[in-house]
Amino acid sequence: KINRDGSGRFFIADRNSGFDPNRPRKERETVGKGLLRRDVMDDETIKRSTYRAKRKCRDLVSNLMADRLLSCTFRDNVTDYDKAVAVWSTFVQNYRAMLPYKFLINGKVREVTRFDYVAVPELQKRGAWHFHAALNRPHDVRQLRKAWQEAQRHHLLSSHDGNIDLQYKPTKNASVRIGRYIGKYIIKQFEDGLVFRKRYFASRGIPGAETSRFYFLAFHTESDLVEFIEQTCGAKCTGSYQAKAGPHSMICGEFQRE
């Protein structure tokens, strides 16, 4: 899997590692019977789901080609997760209603026509929620702040002057760094006890990763396979490890194009 920013991830599974198609499966929810999935998810399943959400979030940030980090905070101690998410949704609607607009930055006039993002909520030490969002183009901080404060006013918060902070990250592999930064808060959500809630929010239309599938003979070693992937994808492996996925033994790793 290769993202637009050149980062990627690979999984090599042994098809002869004892997979049994007739193995007993967990009971699944049936449409129309009102059985919630949370009733059949154990702690280990929830943990795997959390790490899967983290990987998906990082891939979205990479394919967004993000180079900016937006932080939105409340002055009120907003401890209700659903209310915080509602404010964020209203903020997105408010800001998109302002588009398109032009503003001056670094002596140049820029026009903003889209608002693409990947956002993750984080629980602060005081118990209040706030949001970190990866962005991929210049935005006027004044317009962002106005939309954020109007959203707080719309939801009748006692103090609607919560602030925003926008940081520009013009560094190599900025999207990878930002993805790792906001992705860690998904794990923090699990540690803080947030389960059965949406872990991240992303705008529609973010391009997907380029996915390729290869088949190898069993006698190839791990180093041979990693070398093949590097040569095929034109990338350098940044780390690999052995993993288990049910009955399958796997080699997993990440790479980055130069």
Coordinates of C-alpha atoms in Angstrom, one line a residue, residues 58-241:
R58 CA -2.4 7.9 9.4
D59 CA -3.0 6.8 5.9
L60 CA -5.7 9.5 5.4
V61 CA -3.3 12.2 6.6
S62 CA -0.6 10.9 4.2
N63 CA -3.0 10.8 1.3
L64 CA -4.2 14.3 2.2
M65 CA -0.6 15.5 1.9
A66 CA -1.1 17.4 5.1
D67 CA 1.4 20.1 6.1
R68 CA -0.5 22.1 8.7
L69 CA -1.9 21.2 12.1
L70 CA -5.0 22.9 13.5
S71 CA -5.9 22.8 17.2
C72 CA -9.3 23.8 18.4
T73 CA -9.9 24.3 22.2
F74 CA -12.8 25.3 24.4
R75 CA -12.7 27.8 27.2
D76 CA -15.6 25.9 28.8
N77 CA -14.9 22.6 30.4
V78 CA -16.7 20.6 27.7
T79 CA -16.6 17.0 29.1
D80 CA -19.5 15.7 27.0
Y81 CA -18.0 13.9 24.0
D82 CA -21.2 14.1 21.9
K83 CA -21.5 17.8 22.5
A84 CA -17.9 18.5 21.6
V85 CA -18.3 16.5 18.3
A86 CA -21.5 18.5 17.6
V87 CA -19.6 21.8 18.0
W88 CA -16.9 20.4 15.6
S89 CA -19.5 19.5 13.0
T90 CA -21.0 23.0 13.2
F91 CA -17.6 24.5 12.9
V92 CA -17.0 22.7 9.6
Q93 CA -20.3 23.8 8.3
N94 CA -19.7 27.4 9.3
Y95 CA -16.3 27.5 7.8
R96 CA -17.3 25.9 4.5
A97 CA -20.2 28.5 4.3
M98 CA -17.5 31.2 4.2
L99 CA -15.8 29.7 1.1
P100 CA -14.5 30.8 -1.3
Y101 CA -12.5 33.8 0.0
K102 CA -9.1 35.4 -0.5
F103 CA -6.6 36.6 2.0
L104 CA -3.0 37.9 2.1
I105 CA -0.2 35.7 3.5
N106 CA 3.5 36.3 3.2
G107 CA 2.9 39.1 0.6
K108 CA 0.8 36.8 -1.6
V109 CA -2.9 36.7 -2.2
R110 CA -4.3 33.2 -1.7
E111 CA -7.7 31.9 -2.5
V112 CA -9.3 29.2 -0.3
T113 CA -11.9 27.1 -2.1
R114 CA -11.9 23.8 -0.1
F115 CA -11.6 22.6 3.5
D116 CA -10.2 19.1 3.6
Y117 CA -9.2 17.7 7.0
V118 CA -8.5 14.7 9.2
A119 CA -9.4 15.4 12.8
V120 CA -9.0 13.5 16.1
P121 CA -10.5 14.5 19.5
E122 CA -8.3 14.4 22.5
L123 CA -9.2 14.5 26.2
Q124 CA -7.2 17.1 28.2
K125 CA -6.1 16.7 31.8
R126 CA -8.8 18.9 33.0
G127 CA -11.4 16.6 31.4
A128 CA -12.3 18.8 28.5
W129 CA -12.2 17.7 24.9
H130 CA -10.4 19.5 22.1
F131 CA -9.5 18.7 18.5
H132 CA -6.4 18.3 16.4
A133 CA -6.8 18.4 12.7
A134 CA -4.4 17.9 9.8
L135 CA -4.9 20.3 6.9
N136 CA -3.3 20.5 3.5
R137 CA -3.5 24.2 2.3
P138 CA -3.2 27.7 3.6
H139 CA -6.2 29.1 5.6
D140 CA -6.9 32.4 7.2
V141 CA -6.6 32.0 11.0
R142 CA -9.1 34.8 11.5
Q143 CA -11.8 33.0 9.5
L144 CA -11.1 29.7 11.2
R145 CA -11.4 31.4 14.6
K146 CA -14.6 33.1 13.7
A147 CA -16.2 29.9 12.5
W148 CA -15.0 28.1 15.7
Q149 CA -16.4 30.7 18.0
E150 CA -19.7 30.9 16.1
A151 CA -20.1 27.2 16.5
Q152 CA -19.6 27.5 20.3
R153 CA -22.2 30.3 20.4
H154 CA -24.6 28.2 18.4
H155 CA -24.4 25.4 21.0
L156 CA -25.0 27.8 23.8
L157 CA -21.7 27.4 25.6
S158 CA -21.3 29.9 28.5
S159 CA -17.9 31.0 27.0
H160 CA -17.8 31.0 23.2
D161 CA -14.3 32.5 22.9
G162 CA -12.4 29.2 22.7
N163 CA -9.3 29.6 20.6
I164 CA -7.6 27.9 17.7
D165 CA -4.0 27.5 16.7
L166 CA -2.7 26.8 13.2
Q167 CA 0.9 25.5 12.8
Y168 CA 2.7 25.2 9.4
K169 CA 5.0 22.2 9.1
P170 CA 7.2 22.8 6.0
T171 CA 9.4 19.8 6.7
K172 CA 10.3 16.7 4.8
N173 CA 7.7 14.0 5.3
A174 CA 5.5 16.5 7.1
S175 CA 2.3 14.4 6.5
V176 CA 3.9 11.3 8.1
R177 CA 5.0 13.3 11.2
I178 CA 1.5 14.9 11.5
G179 CA -0.2 11.5 11.0
R180 CA 1.9 10.0 13.8
Y181 CA 1.2 12.9 16.1
I182 CA -2.6 12.9 15.8
G183 CA -2.7 9.1 15.5
K184 CA -1.3 8.6 19.0
Y185 CA -4.4 10.3 20.4
I186 CA -6.5 7.4 19.1
I187 CA -4.5 5.1 21.3
K188 CA -4.9 7.6 24.1
Q189 CA -8.7 7.5 23.6
F190 CA -8.6 3.7 24.3
E191 CA -6.5 4.2 27.4
D192 CA -8.9 6.9 28.6
G193 CA -11.8 4.5 28.2
L194 CA -13.5 5.9 25.1
V195 CA -15.0 3.0 23.2
F196 CA -17.8 2.5 20.8
R197 CA -17.4 6.1 19.6
K198 CA -16.1 7.5 16.3
R199 CA -12.3 7.9 16.8
Y200 CA -11.5 10.3 14.0
F201 CA -13.3 12.5 11.5
A202 CA -12.3 13.1 7.9
S203 CA -13.6 15.0 5.0
R204 CA -14.9 13.2 1.9
G205 CA -12.9 13.0 -1.3
I206 CA -9.5 12.2 0.2
P207 CA -7.8 10.0 -2.4
G208 CA -7.0 6.4 -1.4
A209 CA -3.7 4.6 -1.4
E210 CA -2.3 2.7 -4.3
T211 CA -2.5 -1.0 -3.4
S212 CA -0.6 -3.9 -5.1
R213 CA -0.5 -7.6 -4.4
F214 CA 2.3 -10.0 -5.0
Y215 CA 2.7 -13.8 -4.6
F216 CA 6.0 -15.4 -3.7
L217 CA 7.3 -18.9 -3.4
A218 CA 7.7 -20.2 0.1
F219 CA 11.5 -20.5 0.0
H220 CA 12.1 -16.8 -0.1
T221 CA 13.6 -15.3 3.1
E222 CA 12.3 -12.2 4.9
S223 CA 15.3 -10.1 3.7
D224 CA 14.7 -11.2 0.1
L225 CA 11.0 -10.1 0.3
V226 CA 11.8 -6.8 1.9
E227 CA 14.5 -6.2 -0.8
F228 CA 12.0 -7.0 -3.5
I229 CA 9.5 -4.5 -2.1
E230 CA 12.1 -1.8 -1.9
Q231 CA 13.2 -2.3 -5.5
T232 CA 9.6 -2.6 -6.8
C233 CA 8.3 0.5 -5.0
G234 CA 11.4 2.5 -5.2
A235 CA 11.4 3.0 -1.4
K236 CA 13.5 2.3 1.7
C237 CA 12.1 0.0 4.4
T238 CA 12.1 1.9 7.7
G239 CA 11.3 -1.1 9.9
S240 CA 9.8 -4.6 9.8
Y241 CA 8.6 -7.1 12.4

